[in-house]
Short mmCIF file of C-alpha atoms in Angstrom, two decimals:
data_model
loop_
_atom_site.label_atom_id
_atom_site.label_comp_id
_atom_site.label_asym_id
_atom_site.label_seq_id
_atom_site.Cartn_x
_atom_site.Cartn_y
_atom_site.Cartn_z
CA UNK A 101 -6.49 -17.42 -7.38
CA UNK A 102 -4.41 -19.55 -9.41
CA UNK A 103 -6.21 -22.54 -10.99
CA UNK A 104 -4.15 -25.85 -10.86
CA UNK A 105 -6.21 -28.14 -12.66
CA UNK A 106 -9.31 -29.45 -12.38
CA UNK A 107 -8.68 -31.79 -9.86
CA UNK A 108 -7.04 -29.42 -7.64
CA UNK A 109 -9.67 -26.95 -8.15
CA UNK A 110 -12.45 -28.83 -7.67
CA UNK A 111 -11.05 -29.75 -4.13
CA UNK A 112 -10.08 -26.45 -3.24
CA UNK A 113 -13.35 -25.16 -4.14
CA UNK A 114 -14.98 -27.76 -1.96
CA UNK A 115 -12.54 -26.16 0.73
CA UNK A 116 -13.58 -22.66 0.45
CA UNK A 117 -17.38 -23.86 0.64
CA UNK A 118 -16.74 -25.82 3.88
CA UNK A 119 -14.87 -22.94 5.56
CA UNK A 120 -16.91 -20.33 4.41
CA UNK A 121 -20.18 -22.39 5.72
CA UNK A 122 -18.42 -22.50 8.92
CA UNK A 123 -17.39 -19.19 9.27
CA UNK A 124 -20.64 -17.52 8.29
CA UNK A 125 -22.85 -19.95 8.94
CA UNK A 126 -21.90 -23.26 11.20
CA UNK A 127 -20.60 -21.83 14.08
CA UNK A 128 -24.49 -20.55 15.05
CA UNK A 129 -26.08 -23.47 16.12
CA UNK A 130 -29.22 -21.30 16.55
CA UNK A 131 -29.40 -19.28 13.17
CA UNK A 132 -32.84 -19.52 11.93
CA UNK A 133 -34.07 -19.41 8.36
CA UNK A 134 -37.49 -17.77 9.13
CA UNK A 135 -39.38 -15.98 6.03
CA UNK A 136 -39.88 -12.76 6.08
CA UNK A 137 -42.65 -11.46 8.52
CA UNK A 138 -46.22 -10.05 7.04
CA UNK A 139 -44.75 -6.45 7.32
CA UNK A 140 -41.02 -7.32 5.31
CA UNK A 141 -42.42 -8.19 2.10
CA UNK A 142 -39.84 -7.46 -0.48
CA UNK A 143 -41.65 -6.80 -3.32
CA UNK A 144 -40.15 -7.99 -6.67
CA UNK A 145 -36.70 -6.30 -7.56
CA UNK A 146 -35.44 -5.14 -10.88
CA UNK A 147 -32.22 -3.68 -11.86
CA UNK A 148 -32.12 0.24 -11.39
CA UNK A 149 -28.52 1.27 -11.60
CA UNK A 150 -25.39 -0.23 -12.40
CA UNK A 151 -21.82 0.28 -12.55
CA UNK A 152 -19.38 -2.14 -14.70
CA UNK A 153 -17.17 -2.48 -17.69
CA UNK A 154 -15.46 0.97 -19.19
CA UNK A 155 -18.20 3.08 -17.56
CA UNK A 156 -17.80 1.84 -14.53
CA UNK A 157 -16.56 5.03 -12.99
CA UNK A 158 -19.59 7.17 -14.88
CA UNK A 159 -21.85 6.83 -11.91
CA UNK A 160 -19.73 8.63 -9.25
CA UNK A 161 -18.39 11.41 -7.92
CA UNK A 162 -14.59 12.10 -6.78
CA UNK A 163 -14.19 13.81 -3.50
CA UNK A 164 -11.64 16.09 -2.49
CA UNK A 165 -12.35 16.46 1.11
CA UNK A 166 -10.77 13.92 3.80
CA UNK A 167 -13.41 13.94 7.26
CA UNK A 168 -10.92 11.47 8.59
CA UNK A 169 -7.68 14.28 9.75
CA UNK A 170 -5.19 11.44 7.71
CA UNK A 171 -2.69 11.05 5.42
CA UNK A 172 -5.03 10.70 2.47
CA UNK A 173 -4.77 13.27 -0.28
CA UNK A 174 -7.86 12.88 -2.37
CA UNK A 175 -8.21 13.68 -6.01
CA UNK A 176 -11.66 15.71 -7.23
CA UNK A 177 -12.15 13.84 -10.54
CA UNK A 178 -11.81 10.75 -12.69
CA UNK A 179 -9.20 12.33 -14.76
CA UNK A 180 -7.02 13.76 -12.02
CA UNK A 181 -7.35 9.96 -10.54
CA UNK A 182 -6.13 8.67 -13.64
CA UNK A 183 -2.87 10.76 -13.76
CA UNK A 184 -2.70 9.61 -9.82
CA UNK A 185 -2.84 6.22 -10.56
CA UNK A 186 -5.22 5.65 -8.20
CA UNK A 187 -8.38 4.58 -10.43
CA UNK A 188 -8.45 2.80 -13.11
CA UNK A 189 -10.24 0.43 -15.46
CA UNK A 190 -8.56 -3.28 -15.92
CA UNK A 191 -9.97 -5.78 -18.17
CA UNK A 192 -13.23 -6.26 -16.72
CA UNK A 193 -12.60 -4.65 -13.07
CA UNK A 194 -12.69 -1.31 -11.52
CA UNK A 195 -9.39 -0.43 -9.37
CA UNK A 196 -9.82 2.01 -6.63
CA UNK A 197 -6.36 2.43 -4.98
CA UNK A 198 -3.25 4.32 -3.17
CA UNK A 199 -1.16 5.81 -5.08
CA UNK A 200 2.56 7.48 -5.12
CA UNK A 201 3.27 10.19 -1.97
CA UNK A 202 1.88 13.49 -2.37
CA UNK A 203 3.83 16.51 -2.51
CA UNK A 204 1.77 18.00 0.48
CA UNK A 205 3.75 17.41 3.71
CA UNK A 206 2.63 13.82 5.28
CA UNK A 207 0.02 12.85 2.44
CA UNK A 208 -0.19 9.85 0.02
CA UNK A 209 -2.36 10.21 -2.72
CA UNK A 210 -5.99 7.82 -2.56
CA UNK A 211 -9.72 7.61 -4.19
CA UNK A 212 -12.87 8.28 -2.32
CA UNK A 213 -15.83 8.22 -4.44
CA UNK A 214 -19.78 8.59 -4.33
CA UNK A 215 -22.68 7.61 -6.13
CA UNK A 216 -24.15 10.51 -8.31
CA UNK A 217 -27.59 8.73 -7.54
CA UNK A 218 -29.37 8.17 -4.15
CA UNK A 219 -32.27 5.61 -3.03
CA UNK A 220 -34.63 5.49 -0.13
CA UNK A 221 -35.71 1.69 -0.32
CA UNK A 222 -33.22 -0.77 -2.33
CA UNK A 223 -31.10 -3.56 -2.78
CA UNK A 224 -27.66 -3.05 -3.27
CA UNK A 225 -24.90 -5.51 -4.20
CA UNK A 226 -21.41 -5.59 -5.00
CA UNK A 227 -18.68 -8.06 -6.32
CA UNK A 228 -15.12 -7.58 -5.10
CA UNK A 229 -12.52 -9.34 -6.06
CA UNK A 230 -9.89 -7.88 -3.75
CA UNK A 231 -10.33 -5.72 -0.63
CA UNK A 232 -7.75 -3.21 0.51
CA UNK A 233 -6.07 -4.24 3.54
CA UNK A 234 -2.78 -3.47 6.16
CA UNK A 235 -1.15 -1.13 8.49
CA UNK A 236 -2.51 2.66 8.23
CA UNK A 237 -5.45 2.00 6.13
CA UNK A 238 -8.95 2.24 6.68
CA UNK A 239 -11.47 0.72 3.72
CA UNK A 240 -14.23 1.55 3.98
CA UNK A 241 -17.93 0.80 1.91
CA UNK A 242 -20.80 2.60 3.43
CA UNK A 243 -23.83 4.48 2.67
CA UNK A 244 -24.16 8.24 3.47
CA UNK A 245 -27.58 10.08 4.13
CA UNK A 246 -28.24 13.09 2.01
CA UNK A 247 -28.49 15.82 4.54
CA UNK A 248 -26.69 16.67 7.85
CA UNK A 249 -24.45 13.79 9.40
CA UNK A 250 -24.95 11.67 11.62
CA UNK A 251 -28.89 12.49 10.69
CA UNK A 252 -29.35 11.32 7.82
CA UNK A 253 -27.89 8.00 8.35
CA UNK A 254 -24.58 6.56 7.82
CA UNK A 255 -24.60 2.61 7.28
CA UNK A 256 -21.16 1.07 7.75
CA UNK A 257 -21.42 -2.24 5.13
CA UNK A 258 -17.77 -3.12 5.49
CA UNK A 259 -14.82 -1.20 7.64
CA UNK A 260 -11.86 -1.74 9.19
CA UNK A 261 -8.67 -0.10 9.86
CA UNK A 262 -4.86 -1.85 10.11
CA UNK A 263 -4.97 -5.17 10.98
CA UNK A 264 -8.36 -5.01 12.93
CA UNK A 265 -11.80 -6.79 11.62
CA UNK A 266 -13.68 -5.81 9.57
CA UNK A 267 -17.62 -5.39 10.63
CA UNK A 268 -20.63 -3.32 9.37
CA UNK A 269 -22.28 -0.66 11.56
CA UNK A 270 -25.31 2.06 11.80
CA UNK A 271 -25.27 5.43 13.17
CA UNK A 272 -27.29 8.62 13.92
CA UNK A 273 -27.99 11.37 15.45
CA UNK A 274 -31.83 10.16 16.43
CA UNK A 275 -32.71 8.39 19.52
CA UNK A 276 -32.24 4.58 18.37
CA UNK A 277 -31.72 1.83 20.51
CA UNK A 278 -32.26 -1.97 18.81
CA UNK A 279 -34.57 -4.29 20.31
CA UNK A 280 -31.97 -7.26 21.55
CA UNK A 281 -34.49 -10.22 20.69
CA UNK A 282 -35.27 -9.31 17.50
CA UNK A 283 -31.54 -8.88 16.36
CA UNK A 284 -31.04 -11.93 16.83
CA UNK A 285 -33.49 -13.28 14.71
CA UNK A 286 -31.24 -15.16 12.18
CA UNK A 287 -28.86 -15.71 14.70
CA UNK A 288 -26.66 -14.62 17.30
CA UNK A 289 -25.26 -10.90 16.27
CA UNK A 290 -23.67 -8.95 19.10
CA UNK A 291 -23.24 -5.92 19.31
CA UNK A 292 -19.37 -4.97 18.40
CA UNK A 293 -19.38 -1.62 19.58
CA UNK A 294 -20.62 -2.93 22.97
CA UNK A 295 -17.77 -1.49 24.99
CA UNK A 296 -16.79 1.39 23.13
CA UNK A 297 -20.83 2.58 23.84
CA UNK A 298 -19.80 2.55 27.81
CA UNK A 299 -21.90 -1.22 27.59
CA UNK A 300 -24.53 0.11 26.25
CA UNK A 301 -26.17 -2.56 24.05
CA UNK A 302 -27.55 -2.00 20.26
CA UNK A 303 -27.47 2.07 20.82
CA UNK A 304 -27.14 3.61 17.30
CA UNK A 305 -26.76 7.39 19.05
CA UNK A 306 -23.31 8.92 17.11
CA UNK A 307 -21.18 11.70 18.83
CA UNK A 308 -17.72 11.40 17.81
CA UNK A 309 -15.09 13.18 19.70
CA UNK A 310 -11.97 12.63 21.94
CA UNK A 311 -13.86 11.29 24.94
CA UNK A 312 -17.09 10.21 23.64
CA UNK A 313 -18.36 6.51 23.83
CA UNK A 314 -21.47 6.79 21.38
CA UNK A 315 -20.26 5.11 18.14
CA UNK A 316 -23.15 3.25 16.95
CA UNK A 317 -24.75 0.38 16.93
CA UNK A 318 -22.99 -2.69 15.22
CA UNK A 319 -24.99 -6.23 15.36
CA UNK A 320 -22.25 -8.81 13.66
CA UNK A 321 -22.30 -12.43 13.08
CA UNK A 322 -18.98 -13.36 14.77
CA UNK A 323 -16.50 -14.34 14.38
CA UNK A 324 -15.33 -10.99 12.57
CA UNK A 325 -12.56 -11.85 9.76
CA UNK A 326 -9.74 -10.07 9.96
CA UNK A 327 -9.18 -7.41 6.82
CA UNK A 328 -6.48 -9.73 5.50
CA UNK A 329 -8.98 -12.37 5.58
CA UNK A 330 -11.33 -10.40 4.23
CA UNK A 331 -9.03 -9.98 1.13
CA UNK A 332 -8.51 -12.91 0.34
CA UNK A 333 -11.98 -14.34 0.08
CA UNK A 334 -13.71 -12.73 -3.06
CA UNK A 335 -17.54 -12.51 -2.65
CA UNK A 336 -20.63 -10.49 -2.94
CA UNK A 337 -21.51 -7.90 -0.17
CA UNK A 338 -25.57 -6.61 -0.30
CA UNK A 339 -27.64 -4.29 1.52
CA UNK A 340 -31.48 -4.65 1.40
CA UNK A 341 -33.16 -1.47 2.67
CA UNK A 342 -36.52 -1.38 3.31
CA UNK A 343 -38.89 1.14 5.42
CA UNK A 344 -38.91 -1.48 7.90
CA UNK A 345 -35.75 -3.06 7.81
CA UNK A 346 -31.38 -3.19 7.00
CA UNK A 347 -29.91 -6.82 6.05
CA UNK A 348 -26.29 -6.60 5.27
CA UNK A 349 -25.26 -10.08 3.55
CA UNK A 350 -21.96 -11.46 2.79
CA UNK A 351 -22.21 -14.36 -0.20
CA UNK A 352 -18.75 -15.56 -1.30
CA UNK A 353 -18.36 -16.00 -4.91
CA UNK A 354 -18.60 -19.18 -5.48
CA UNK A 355 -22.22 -19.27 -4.22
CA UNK A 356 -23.85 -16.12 -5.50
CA UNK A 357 -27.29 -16.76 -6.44
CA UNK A 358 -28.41 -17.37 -9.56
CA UNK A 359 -31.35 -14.89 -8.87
CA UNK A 360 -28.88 -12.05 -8.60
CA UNK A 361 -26.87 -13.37 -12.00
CA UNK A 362 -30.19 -12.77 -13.64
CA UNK A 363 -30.62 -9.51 -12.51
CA UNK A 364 -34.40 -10.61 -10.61
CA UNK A 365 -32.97 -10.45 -7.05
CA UNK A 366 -34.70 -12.62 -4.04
CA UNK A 367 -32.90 -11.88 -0.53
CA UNK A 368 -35.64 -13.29 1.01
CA UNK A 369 -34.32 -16.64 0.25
CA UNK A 370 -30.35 -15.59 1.47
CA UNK A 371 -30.85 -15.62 4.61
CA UNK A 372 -27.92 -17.81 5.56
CA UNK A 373 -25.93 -15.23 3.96
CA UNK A 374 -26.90 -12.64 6.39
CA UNK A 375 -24.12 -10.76 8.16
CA UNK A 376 -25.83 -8.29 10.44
CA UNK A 377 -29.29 -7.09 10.85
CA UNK A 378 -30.66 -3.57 11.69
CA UNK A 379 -34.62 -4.42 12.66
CA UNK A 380 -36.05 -0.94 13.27
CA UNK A 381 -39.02 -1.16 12.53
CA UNK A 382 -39.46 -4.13 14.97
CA UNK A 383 -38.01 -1.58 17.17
CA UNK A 384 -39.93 1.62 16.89
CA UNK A 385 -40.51 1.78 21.07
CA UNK A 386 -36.91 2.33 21.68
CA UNK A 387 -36.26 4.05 17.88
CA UNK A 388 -39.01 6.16 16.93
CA UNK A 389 -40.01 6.44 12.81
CA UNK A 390 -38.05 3.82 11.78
CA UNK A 391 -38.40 4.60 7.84
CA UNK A 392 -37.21 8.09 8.68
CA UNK A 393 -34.06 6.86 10.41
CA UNK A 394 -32.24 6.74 7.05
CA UNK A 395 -33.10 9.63 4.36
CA UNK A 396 -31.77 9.18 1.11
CA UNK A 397 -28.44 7.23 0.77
CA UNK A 398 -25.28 7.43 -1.33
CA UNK A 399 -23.10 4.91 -1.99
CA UNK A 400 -19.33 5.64 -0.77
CA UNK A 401 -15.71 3.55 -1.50
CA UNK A 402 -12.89 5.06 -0.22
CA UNK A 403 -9.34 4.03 1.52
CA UNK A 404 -8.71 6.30 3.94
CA UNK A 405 -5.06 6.80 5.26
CA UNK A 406 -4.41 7.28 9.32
CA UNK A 407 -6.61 9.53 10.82
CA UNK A 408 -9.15 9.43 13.70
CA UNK A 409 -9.47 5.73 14.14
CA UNK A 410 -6.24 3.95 12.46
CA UNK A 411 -3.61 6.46 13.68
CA UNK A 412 -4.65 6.34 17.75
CA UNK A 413 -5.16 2.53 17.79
CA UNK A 414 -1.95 1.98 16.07
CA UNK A 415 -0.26 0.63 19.33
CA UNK A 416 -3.14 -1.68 19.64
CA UNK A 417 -1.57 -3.89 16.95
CA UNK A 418 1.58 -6.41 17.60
CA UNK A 419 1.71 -5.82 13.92
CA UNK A 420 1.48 -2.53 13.16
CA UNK A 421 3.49 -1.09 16.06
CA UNK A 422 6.85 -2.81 14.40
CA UNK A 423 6.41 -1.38 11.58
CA UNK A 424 7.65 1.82 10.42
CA UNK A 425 9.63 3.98 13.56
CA UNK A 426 10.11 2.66 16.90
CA UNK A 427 6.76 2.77 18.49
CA UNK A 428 6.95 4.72 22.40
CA UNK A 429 4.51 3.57 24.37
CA UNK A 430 5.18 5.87 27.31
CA UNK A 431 5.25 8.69 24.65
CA UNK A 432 1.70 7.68 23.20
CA UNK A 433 0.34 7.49 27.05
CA UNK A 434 1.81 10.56 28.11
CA UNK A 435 1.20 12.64 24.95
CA UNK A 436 4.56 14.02 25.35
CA UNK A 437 7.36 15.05 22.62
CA UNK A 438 9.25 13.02 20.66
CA UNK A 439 12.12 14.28 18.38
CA UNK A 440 10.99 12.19 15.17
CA UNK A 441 13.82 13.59 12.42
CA UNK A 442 16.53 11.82 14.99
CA UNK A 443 17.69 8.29 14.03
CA UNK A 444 16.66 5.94 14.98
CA UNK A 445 13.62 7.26 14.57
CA UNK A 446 10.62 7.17 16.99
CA UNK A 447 7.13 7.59 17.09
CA UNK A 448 3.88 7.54 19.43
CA UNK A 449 -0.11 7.00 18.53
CA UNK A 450 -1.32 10.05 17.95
CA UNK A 451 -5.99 10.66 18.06
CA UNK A 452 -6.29 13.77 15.56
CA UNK A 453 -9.29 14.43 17.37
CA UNK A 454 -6.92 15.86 20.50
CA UNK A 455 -3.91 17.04 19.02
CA UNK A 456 -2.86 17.94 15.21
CA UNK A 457 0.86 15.88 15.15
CA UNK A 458 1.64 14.21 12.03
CA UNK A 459 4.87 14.41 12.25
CA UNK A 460 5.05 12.22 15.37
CA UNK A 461 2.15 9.80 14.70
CA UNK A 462 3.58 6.40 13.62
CA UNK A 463 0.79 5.77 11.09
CA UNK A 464 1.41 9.36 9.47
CA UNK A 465 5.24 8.47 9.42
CA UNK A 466 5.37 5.23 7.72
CA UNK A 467 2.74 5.90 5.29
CA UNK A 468 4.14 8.49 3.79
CA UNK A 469 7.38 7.53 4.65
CA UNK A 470 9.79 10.34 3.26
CA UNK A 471 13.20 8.52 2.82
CA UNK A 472 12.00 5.18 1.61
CA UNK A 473 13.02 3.20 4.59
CA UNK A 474 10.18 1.32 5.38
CA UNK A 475 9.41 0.39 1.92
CA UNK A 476 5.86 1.84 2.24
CA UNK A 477 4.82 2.26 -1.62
CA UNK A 478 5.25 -1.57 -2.22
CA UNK A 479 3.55 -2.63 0.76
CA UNK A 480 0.74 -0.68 -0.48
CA UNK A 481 0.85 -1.25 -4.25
CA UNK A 482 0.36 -5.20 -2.81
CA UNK A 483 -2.28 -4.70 -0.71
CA UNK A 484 -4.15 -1.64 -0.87
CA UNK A 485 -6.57 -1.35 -2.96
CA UNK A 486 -10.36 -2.78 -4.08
CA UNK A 487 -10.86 -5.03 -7.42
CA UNK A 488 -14.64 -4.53 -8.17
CA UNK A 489 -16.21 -6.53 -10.95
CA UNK A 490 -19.74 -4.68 -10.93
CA UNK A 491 -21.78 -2.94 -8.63
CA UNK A 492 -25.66 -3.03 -9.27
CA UNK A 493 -28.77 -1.19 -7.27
CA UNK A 494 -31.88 -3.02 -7.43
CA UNK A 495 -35.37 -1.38 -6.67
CA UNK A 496 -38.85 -2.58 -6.29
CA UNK A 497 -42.26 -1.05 -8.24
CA UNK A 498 -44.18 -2.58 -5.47
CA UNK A 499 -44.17 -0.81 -1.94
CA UNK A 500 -41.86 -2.19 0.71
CA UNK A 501 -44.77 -2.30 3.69
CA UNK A 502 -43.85 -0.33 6.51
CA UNK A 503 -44.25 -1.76 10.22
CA UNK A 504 -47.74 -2.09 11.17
CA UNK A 505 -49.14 0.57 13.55
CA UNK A 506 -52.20 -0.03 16.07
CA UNK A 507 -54.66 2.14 13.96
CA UNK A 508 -53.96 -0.42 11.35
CA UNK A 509 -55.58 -3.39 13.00
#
């Protein structure tokens, strides 16, 4: 953000405040404040792990393998990202990024990397300063269980794909429904994966596949940003897990605490920060061993390219679908064969998870975009890609209390 003076500054600072109060916090005119119950108590949190500066990169893995079925071609190391140009170090910031077309058929080169280091309770919490955003990409920050997926745990912190919003979600392969009242206890959080569960509220069951309607469960503060949105408002996003407990919080920049500057984190007191909450403990009826529902976790950042979610909602978007070919609805309905090396050239929605077609999915075609027409690279040298200033992992020496059972009382 360009800084016009102080004048100007000082009142578009006031600005941002205002809006993001009312975005994240104004609209819920019944968002409580509540301290943490007798069974939440945080402990006191000191600085475990961090990733900044030249090192930044140190602390994390490159991986190869794309899960997604896109148009990402990963690179396996820091080096090989390097001659990408797809990480690299600026200044003071880490940038994670697409890079130029790969010379594999319907590929761009990308950066998906993991944390070397895992934690069972923690608080997490990461600056960006620029989030990856537009048509045929899917960001995405998340923690991975170690052990089999879903059930281990996968927490979604931030992910969205095109133009869509961006929201945080949980899944597994466990029996885990959350209890609706106690969602809700710092405010109103629906459940954004409502109708894609068949209306099944707060189920965090996982089966992916062409017809299956168990995604997860996703509690959000609405309304959901947009990922362009998203970009352009710098902040903090945190994850406090505890064996009773997830808080995902958003905190824009301007207002990160000056608890977390001094590296002796309190999320206890940032609760109007909260974004979406994952009570399971407070739920152990309907989700059984609620400190087991997440083993281990891993940190992962990647930008995924098409795939199983951005490539068959493509025609979703008024955006997206003018971009690139002509989009054929009737084609993406029907499934049916399109010529797509005749000009003008056309193109349908294509879900990887029912057919392998790259070469007549729309996302596939302008993202990799072979003769230059759409002007893909530039799009995404603008907008793809994350600016991280630091990324820190807080733990606590004293125990995290797990819910309280009747033989305790």
């Amino acid at each position: 953000m360009v800084r016009l003076g102080a004048v100007s500054f000082a009142t578009r600072h006031v600005g941002m405040a205002m809006l993001w109060h009312g975005v994240f916090v104004g609209v819920y005119g019944n968002l409580r404040r509540g301290a943490p119950g007798a069974n939440e108590s945080n402990g006191s949190y000191s600085l475990d792990w961090e990733a900044s500066g030249e090192s930044f990169f140190d602390g994390f893995d490159f991986l190869a393998e794309d899960p997604n079925h896109g148009a990402a071609d990963f690179v396996s190391s820091y080096a090989d990202a390097q001659l990408a140009g797809v990480a690299r170090i600026s200044g003071s910031h880490a940038i994670l990024r697409t890079g130029r077309r790969s010379t594999k058929a319907f590929k761009r080169m990308s950066a998906r990397i993991r944390t070397k280091k895992s934690w069972k309770h923690f608080l997490a919490a990461v600056h960006f300063k620029h989030l990856p955003w537009g048509c045929g990409v899917w960001p995405s920050f998340f923690t991975l269980g170690v052990g089999e997926w879903p059930a281990a745990g996968e927490m979604d912190i931030l992910e969205y794909v095109n133009d869509g919003k961006a929201m945080t979600s949980f899944h597994t392969s466990k029996e885990c429904r959350l209890d609706e009242a106690k969602v809700n206890k710092y405010g109103s959080m629906p459940d954004a994966n409502y109708k894609g569960n068949d209306n099944s509220n707060y189920n965090c069951l996982t089966k992916y596949c062409a017809t299956c309607k168990s995604l997860g469960c996703a509690p959000n503060t609405m309304p959901l940003l947009t990922c362009q949105q998203m970009a352009d408002r710098p902040g903090v996003f945190a994850m406090e897990r505890t064996a009773s407990f997830t808080k995902i919080f958003f905190i824009p920049s301007w207002a990160i605490p000056a608890d977390l500057d001094a590296g002796r984190p309190t999320p206890e007191a940032w609760d109007q920060w909260i974004i979406s909450y994952y009570p399971f403990g407070d739920s152990e009826s309907t989700c059984p061993e609620p400190d087991d529902i997440m083993s281990k976790q891993r940190f992962v950042l990647q930008i995924l390219l098409c795939g199983d979610w951005a490539s068959k909602v493509w025609g979703d978007s008024a955006v997206c679908s003018r971009m690139g070919p002509s989009f054929d609805e009737t084609a993406t309905r029907d499934k049916s064969f399109i010529n797509s090396t005749s000009k003008p050239r056309r193109c349908r929605a294509v879900d990887p998870l029912a057919e392998n077609a790259p070469e007549q999915d729309c996302c596939h075609q302008f993202i990799t975009d072979a003769d230059g027409d759409y002007r893909s690279a530039q799009y995404l040298h603008e907008n793809a890609f994350f600016k991280i200033a630091w990324f820190k992992v807080f733990t606590t020496a004293t125990p995290i209390l797990r819910p309280l059972n009747a033989s305790d009382l």
